[in-house]
mmCIF file of C-alpha atoms and ligand atoms in Angstrom:
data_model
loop_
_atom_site.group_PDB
_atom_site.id
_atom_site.type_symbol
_atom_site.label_atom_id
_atom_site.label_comp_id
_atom_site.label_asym_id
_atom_site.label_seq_id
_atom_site.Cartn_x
_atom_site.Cartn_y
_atom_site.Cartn_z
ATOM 1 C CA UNK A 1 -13.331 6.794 14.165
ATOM 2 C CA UNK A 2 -15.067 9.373 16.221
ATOM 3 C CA UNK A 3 -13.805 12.825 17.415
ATOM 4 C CA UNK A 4 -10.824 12.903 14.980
ATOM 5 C CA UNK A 5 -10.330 16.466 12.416
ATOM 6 C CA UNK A 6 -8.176 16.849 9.827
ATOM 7 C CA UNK A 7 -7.579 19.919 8.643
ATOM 8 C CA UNK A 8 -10.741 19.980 6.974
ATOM 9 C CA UNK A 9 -14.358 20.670 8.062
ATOM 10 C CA UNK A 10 -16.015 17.159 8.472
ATOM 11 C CA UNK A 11 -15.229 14.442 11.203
ATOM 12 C CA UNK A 12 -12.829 11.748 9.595
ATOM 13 C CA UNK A 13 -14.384 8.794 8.735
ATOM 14 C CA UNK A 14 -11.294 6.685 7.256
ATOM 15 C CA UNK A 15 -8.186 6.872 9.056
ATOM 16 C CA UNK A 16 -5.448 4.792 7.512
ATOM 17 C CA UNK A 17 -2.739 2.860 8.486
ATOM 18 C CA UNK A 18 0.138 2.705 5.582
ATOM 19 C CA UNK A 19 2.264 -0.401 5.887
ATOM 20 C CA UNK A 20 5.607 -0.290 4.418
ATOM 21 C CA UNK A 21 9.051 -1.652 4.382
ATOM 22 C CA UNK A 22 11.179 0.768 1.839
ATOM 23 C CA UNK A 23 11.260 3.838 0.503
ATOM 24 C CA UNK A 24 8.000 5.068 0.520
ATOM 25 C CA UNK A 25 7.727 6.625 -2.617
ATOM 26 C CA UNK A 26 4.321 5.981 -2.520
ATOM 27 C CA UNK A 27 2.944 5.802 1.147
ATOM 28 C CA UNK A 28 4.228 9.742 0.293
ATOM 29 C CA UNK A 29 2.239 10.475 -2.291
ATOM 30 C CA UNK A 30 -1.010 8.861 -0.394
ATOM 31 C CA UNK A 31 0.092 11.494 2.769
ATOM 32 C CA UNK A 32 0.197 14.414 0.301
ATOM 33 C CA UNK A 33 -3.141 12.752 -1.084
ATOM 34 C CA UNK A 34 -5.073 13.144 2.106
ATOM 35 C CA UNK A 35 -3.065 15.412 3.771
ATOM 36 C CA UNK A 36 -6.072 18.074 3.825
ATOM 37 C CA UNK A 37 -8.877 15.629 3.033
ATOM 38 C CA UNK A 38 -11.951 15.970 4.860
ATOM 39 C CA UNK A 39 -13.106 12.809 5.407
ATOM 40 C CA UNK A 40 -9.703 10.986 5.244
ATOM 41 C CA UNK A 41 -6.479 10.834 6.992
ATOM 42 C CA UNK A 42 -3.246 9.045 7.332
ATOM 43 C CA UNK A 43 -3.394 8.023 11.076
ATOM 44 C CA UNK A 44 -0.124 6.049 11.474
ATOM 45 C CA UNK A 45 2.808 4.693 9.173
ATOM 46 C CA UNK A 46 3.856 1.189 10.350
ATOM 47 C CA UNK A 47 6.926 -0.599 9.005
ATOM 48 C CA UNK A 48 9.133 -3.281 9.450
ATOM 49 C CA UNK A 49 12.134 -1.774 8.958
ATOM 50 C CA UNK A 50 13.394 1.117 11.412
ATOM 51 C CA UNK A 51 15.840 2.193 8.421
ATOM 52 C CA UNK A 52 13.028 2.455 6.004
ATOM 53 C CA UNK A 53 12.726 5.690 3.985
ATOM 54 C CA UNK A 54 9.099 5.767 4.308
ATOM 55 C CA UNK A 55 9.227 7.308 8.422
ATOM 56 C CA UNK A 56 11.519 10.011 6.805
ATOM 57 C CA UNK A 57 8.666 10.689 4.956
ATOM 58 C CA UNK A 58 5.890 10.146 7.968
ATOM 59 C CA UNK A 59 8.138 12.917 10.645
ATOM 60 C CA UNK A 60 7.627 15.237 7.823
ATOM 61 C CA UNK A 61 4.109 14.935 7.548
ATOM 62 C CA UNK A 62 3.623 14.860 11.074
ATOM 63 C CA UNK A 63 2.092 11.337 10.764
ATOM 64 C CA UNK A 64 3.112 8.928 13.912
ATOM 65 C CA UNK A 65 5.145 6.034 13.188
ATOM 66 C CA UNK A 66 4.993 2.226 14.281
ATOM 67 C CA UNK A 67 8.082 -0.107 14.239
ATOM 68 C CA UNK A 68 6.954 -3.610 13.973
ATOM 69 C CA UNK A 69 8.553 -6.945 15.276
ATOM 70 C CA UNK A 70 8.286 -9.627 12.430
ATOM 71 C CA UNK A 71 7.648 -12.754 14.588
ATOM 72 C CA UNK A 72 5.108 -10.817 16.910
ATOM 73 C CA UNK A 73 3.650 -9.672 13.538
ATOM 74 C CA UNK A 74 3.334 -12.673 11.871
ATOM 75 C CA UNK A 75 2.438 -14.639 14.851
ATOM 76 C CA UNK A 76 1.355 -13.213 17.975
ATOM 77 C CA UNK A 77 -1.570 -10.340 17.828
ATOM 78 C CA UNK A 78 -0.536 -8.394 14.545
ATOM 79 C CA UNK A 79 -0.462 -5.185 17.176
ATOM 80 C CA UNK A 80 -3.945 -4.824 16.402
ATOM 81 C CA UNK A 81 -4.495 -3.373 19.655
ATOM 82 C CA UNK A 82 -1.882 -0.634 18.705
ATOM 83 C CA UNK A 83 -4.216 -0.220 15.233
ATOM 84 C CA UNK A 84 -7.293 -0.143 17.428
ATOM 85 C CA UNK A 85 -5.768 2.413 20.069
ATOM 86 C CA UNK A 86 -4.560 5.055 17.157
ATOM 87 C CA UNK A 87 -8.274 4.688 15.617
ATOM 88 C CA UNK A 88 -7.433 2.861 12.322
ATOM 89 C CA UNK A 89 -10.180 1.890 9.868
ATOM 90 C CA UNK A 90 -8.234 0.737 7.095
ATOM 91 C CA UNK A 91 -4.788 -0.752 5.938
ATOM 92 C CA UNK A 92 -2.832 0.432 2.792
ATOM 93 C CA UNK A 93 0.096 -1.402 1.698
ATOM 94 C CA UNK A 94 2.606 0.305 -0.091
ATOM 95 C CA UNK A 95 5.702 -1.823 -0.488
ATOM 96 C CA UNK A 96 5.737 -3.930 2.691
ATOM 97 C CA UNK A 97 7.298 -6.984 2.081
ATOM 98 C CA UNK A 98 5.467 -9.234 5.290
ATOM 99 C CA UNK A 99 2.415 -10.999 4.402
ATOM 100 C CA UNK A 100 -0.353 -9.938 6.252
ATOM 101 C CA UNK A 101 -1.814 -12.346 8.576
ATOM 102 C CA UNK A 102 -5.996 -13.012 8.351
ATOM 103 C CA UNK A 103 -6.420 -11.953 11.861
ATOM 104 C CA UNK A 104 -5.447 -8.222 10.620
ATOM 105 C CA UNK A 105 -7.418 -8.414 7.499
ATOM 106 C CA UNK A 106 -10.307 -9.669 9.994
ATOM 107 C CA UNK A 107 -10.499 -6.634 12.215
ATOM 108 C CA UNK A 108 -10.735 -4.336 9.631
ATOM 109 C CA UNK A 109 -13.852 -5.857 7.693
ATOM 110 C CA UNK A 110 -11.489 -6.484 4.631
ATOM 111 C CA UNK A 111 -10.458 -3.204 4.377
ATOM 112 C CA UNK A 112 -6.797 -4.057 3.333
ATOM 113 C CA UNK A 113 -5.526 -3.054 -0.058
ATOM 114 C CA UNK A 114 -2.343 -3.450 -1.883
ATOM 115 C CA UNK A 115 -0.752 -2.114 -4.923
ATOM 116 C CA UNK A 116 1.377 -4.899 -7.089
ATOM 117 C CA UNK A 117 3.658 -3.124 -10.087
ATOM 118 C CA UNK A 118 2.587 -5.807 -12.877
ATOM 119 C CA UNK A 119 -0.580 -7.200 -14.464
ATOM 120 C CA UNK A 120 -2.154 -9.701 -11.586
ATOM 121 C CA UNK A 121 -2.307 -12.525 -11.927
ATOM 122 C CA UNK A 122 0.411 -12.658 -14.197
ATOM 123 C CA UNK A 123 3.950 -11.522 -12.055
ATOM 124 C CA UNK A 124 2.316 -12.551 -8.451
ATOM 125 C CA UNK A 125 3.364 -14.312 -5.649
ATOM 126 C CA UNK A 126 5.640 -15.226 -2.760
ATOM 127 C CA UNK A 127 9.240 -13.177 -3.863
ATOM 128 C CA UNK A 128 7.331 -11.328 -6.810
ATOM 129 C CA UNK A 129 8.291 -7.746 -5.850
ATOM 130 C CA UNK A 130 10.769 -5.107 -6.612
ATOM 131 C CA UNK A 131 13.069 -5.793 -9.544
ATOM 132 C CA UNK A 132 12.108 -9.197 -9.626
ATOM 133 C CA UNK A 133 8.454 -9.018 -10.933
ATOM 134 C CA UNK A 134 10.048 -6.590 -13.840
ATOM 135 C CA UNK A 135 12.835 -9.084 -14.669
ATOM 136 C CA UNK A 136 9.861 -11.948 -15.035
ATOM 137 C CA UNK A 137 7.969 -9.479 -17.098
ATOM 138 C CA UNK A 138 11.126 -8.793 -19.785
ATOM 139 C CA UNK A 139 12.109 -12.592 -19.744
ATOM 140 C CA UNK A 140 8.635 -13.587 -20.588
ATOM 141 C CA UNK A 141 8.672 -11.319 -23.641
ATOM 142 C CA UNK A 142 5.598 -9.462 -22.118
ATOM 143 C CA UNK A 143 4.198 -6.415 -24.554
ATOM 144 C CA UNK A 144 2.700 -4.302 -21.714
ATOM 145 C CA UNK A 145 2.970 -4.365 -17.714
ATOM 146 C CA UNK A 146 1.293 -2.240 -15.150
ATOM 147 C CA UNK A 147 -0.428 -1.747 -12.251
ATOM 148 C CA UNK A 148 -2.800 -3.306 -10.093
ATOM 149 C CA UNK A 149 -4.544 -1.958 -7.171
ATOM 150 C CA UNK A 150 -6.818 -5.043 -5.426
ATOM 151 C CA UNK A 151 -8.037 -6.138 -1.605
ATOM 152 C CA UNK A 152 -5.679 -8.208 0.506
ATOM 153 C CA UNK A 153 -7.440 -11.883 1.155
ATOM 154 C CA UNK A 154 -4.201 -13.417 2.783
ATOM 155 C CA UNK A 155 -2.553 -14.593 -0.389
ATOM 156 C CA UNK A 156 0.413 -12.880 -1.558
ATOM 157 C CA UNK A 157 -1.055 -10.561 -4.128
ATOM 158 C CA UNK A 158 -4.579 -11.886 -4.406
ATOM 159 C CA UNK A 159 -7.989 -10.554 -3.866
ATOM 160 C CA UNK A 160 -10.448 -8.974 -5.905
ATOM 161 C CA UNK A 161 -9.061 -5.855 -7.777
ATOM 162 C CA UNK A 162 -10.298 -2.305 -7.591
ATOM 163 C CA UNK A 163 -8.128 -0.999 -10.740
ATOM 164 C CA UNK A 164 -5.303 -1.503 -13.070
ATOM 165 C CA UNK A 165 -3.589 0.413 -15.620
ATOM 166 C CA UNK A 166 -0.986 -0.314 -18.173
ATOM 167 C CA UNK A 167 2.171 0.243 -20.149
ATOM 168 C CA UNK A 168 4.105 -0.783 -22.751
ATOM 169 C CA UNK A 169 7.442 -2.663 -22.190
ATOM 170 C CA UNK A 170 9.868 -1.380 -25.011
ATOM 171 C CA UNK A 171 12.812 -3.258 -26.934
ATOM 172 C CA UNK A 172 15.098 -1.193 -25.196
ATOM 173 C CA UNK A 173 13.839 -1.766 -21.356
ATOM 174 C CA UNK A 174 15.894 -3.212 -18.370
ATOM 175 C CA UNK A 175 13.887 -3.689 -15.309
ATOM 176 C CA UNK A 176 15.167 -0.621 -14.132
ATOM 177 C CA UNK A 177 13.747 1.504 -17.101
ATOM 178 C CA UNK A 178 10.303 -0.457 -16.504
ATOM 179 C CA UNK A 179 10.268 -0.274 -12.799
ATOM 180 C CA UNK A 180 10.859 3.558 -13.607
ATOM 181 C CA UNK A 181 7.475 3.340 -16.363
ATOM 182 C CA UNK A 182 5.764 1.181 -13.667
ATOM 183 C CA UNK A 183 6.110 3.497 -10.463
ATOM 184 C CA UNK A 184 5.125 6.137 -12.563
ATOM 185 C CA UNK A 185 1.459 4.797 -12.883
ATOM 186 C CA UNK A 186 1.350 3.890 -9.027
ATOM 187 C CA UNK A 187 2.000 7.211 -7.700
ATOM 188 C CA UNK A 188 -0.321 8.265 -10.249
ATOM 189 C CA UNK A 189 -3.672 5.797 -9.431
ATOM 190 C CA UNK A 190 -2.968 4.422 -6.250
ATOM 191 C CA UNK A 191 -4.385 7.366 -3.510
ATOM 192 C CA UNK A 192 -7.179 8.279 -6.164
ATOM 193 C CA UNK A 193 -8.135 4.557 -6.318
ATOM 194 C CA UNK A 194 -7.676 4.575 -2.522
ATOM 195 C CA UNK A 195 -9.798 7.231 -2.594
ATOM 196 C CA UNK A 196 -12.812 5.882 -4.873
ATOM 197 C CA UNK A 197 -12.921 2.480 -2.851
ATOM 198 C CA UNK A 198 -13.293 4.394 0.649
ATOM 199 C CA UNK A 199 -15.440 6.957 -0.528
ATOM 200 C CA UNK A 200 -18.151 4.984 -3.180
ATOM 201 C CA UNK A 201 -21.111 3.568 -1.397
HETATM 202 C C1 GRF B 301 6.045 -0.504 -5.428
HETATM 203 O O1 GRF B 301 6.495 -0.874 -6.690
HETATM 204 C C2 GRF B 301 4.835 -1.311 -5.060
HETATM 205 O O2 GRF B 301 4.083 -1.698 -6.156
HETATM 206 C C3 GRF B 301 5.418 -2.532 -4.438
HETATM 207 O O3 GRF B 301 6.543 -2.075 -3.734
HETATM 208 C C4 GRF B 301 7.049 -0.895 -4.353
HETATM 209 C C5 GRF B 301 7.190 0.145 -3.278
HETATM 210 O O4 GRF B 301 7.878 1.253 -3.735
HETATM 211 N N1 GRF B 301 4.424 -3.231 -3.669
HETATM 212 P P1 GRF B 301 7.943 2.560 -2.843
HETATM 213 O O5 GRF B 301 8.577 2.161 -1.511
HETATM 214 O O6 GRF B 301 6.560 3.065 -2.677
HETATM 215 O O7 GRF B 301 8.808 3.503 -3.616
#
C-alpha cells in the first residue's frame, strides 16, 4: 500500500494481516519480526476469539485489532472490505482455527500463508491442530516431526510449501514435550520464512 512508514526509511510495501484464534505465541514473534522493518509491517491482528491472547499481544505493539464474526466470515464477505480499508497485502495465519474461505485467498493474489506444527502432508487436515496433530504423531510411532510453513489454497493445510524443518520425537515425549520441541522451530522460521517469500523476486 501507498503512503504507509514504519519506523524505517522506505515506504511499506507488505502490510500484513495476522489471523489468529489463541495465544499468539507466534503472531508475537512475527510483530517483534517486523516491528522496525522497512519494507514490512504488521497492519492489523484479526481473530475470532475476543478472549484470545494474541490482541494482548497486538495493544502492546500498538498494532489495531479486528474481532471477527464466524458465520459472516465464513459466509458473507470475509470483511475484505475491512482488509482493503486498513491497506492489507497479505494474510499470515498463526493459529486460527477457521478455514479461510477462497474469496479471501482471491483478493490477495494468493498471498495467504500458514504455519502447520508437523511434517505436511503427514498430520493435516480438518481437526489436525494443537495437541491433536502431536498425539497422531506419537501414536504413529513417528521418528521426527516439525514444521511446515506453505500457501493457503482453501484446503485445510494444503498448498505449496515455502519451508520445513524438523525434529526428533524421543522415547520419552508426550505431546506436550513435542508441542514444546515443535513451537520451538516455529517461532524460530516462521517470520524469517515470512520474510524470504515477501521479499524474493
Ligand atoms: C501453532 O502450533 C501453529 O503451528 C498452529 O497453531 C499453533 C498456534 O500457537 N497453527 P500460538 O497461538 O502461536 O502459540
Amino acid at each position: 500500500m501507498r503512503g504507509q512508514k514504519t519506523g524505517g526509511p522506505g515506504p511499506t510495501a507488505h502490510n500484513l494481516a495476522i489471523f489468529a484464534s489463541g495465544s499468539g505465541s507466534n503472531a508475537e514473534k512475527i510483530m517483534a519480526h517486523f516491528a522496525n522493518h522497512p519494507h514490512i509491517r504488521v497492519g492489523i491482528v484479526v481473530s475470532n476469539n475476543g478472549a484470545a491472547g494474541v490482541l494482548l499481544h497486538a495493544q502492546r505493539y500498538g498494532i489495531p485489532t479486528l474481532i471477527i464474526d464466524k458465520n459472516r466470515f465464513l459466509t458473507g464477505d470475509a470483511y475484505v472490505p475491512h482488509l482493503q480499508e486498513a491497506g492489507i497485502t497479505a494474510v499470515v495465519l498463526a493459529g486460527f482455527l477457521l478455514k479461510v474461505p477462497l474469496t479471501l485467498i482471491d483478493v490477495f493474489g494468493g498471498k495467504v500463508v500458514n504455519i502447520h506444527p508437523a511434517l505436511l502432508p503427514k498430520h493435516g487436515g480438518k481437526g489436525m491442530y494443537g495437541k491433536h496433530v502431536h498425539e497422531a504423531v506419537l501414536a504413529q510411532g513417528d521418528a521426527s516431526s516439525g514444521i511446515t510453513i506453505h500457501l493457503v489454497d482453501g484446503q485445510y493445510d494444503h498448498g505449496p510449501q515455502l519451508f520445513s524443518a524438523t525434529c526428533a520425537v524421543l522415547p520419552t515425549d508426550d505431546a506436550g514435550t513435542l508441542a514444546q520441541r515443535v513451537l520451538e522451530l516455529e517461532h524460530r522460521h516462521y517470520a524469517p520464512t515470512i520474510e524470504r517469500w515477501l521479499t524474493t523476486p
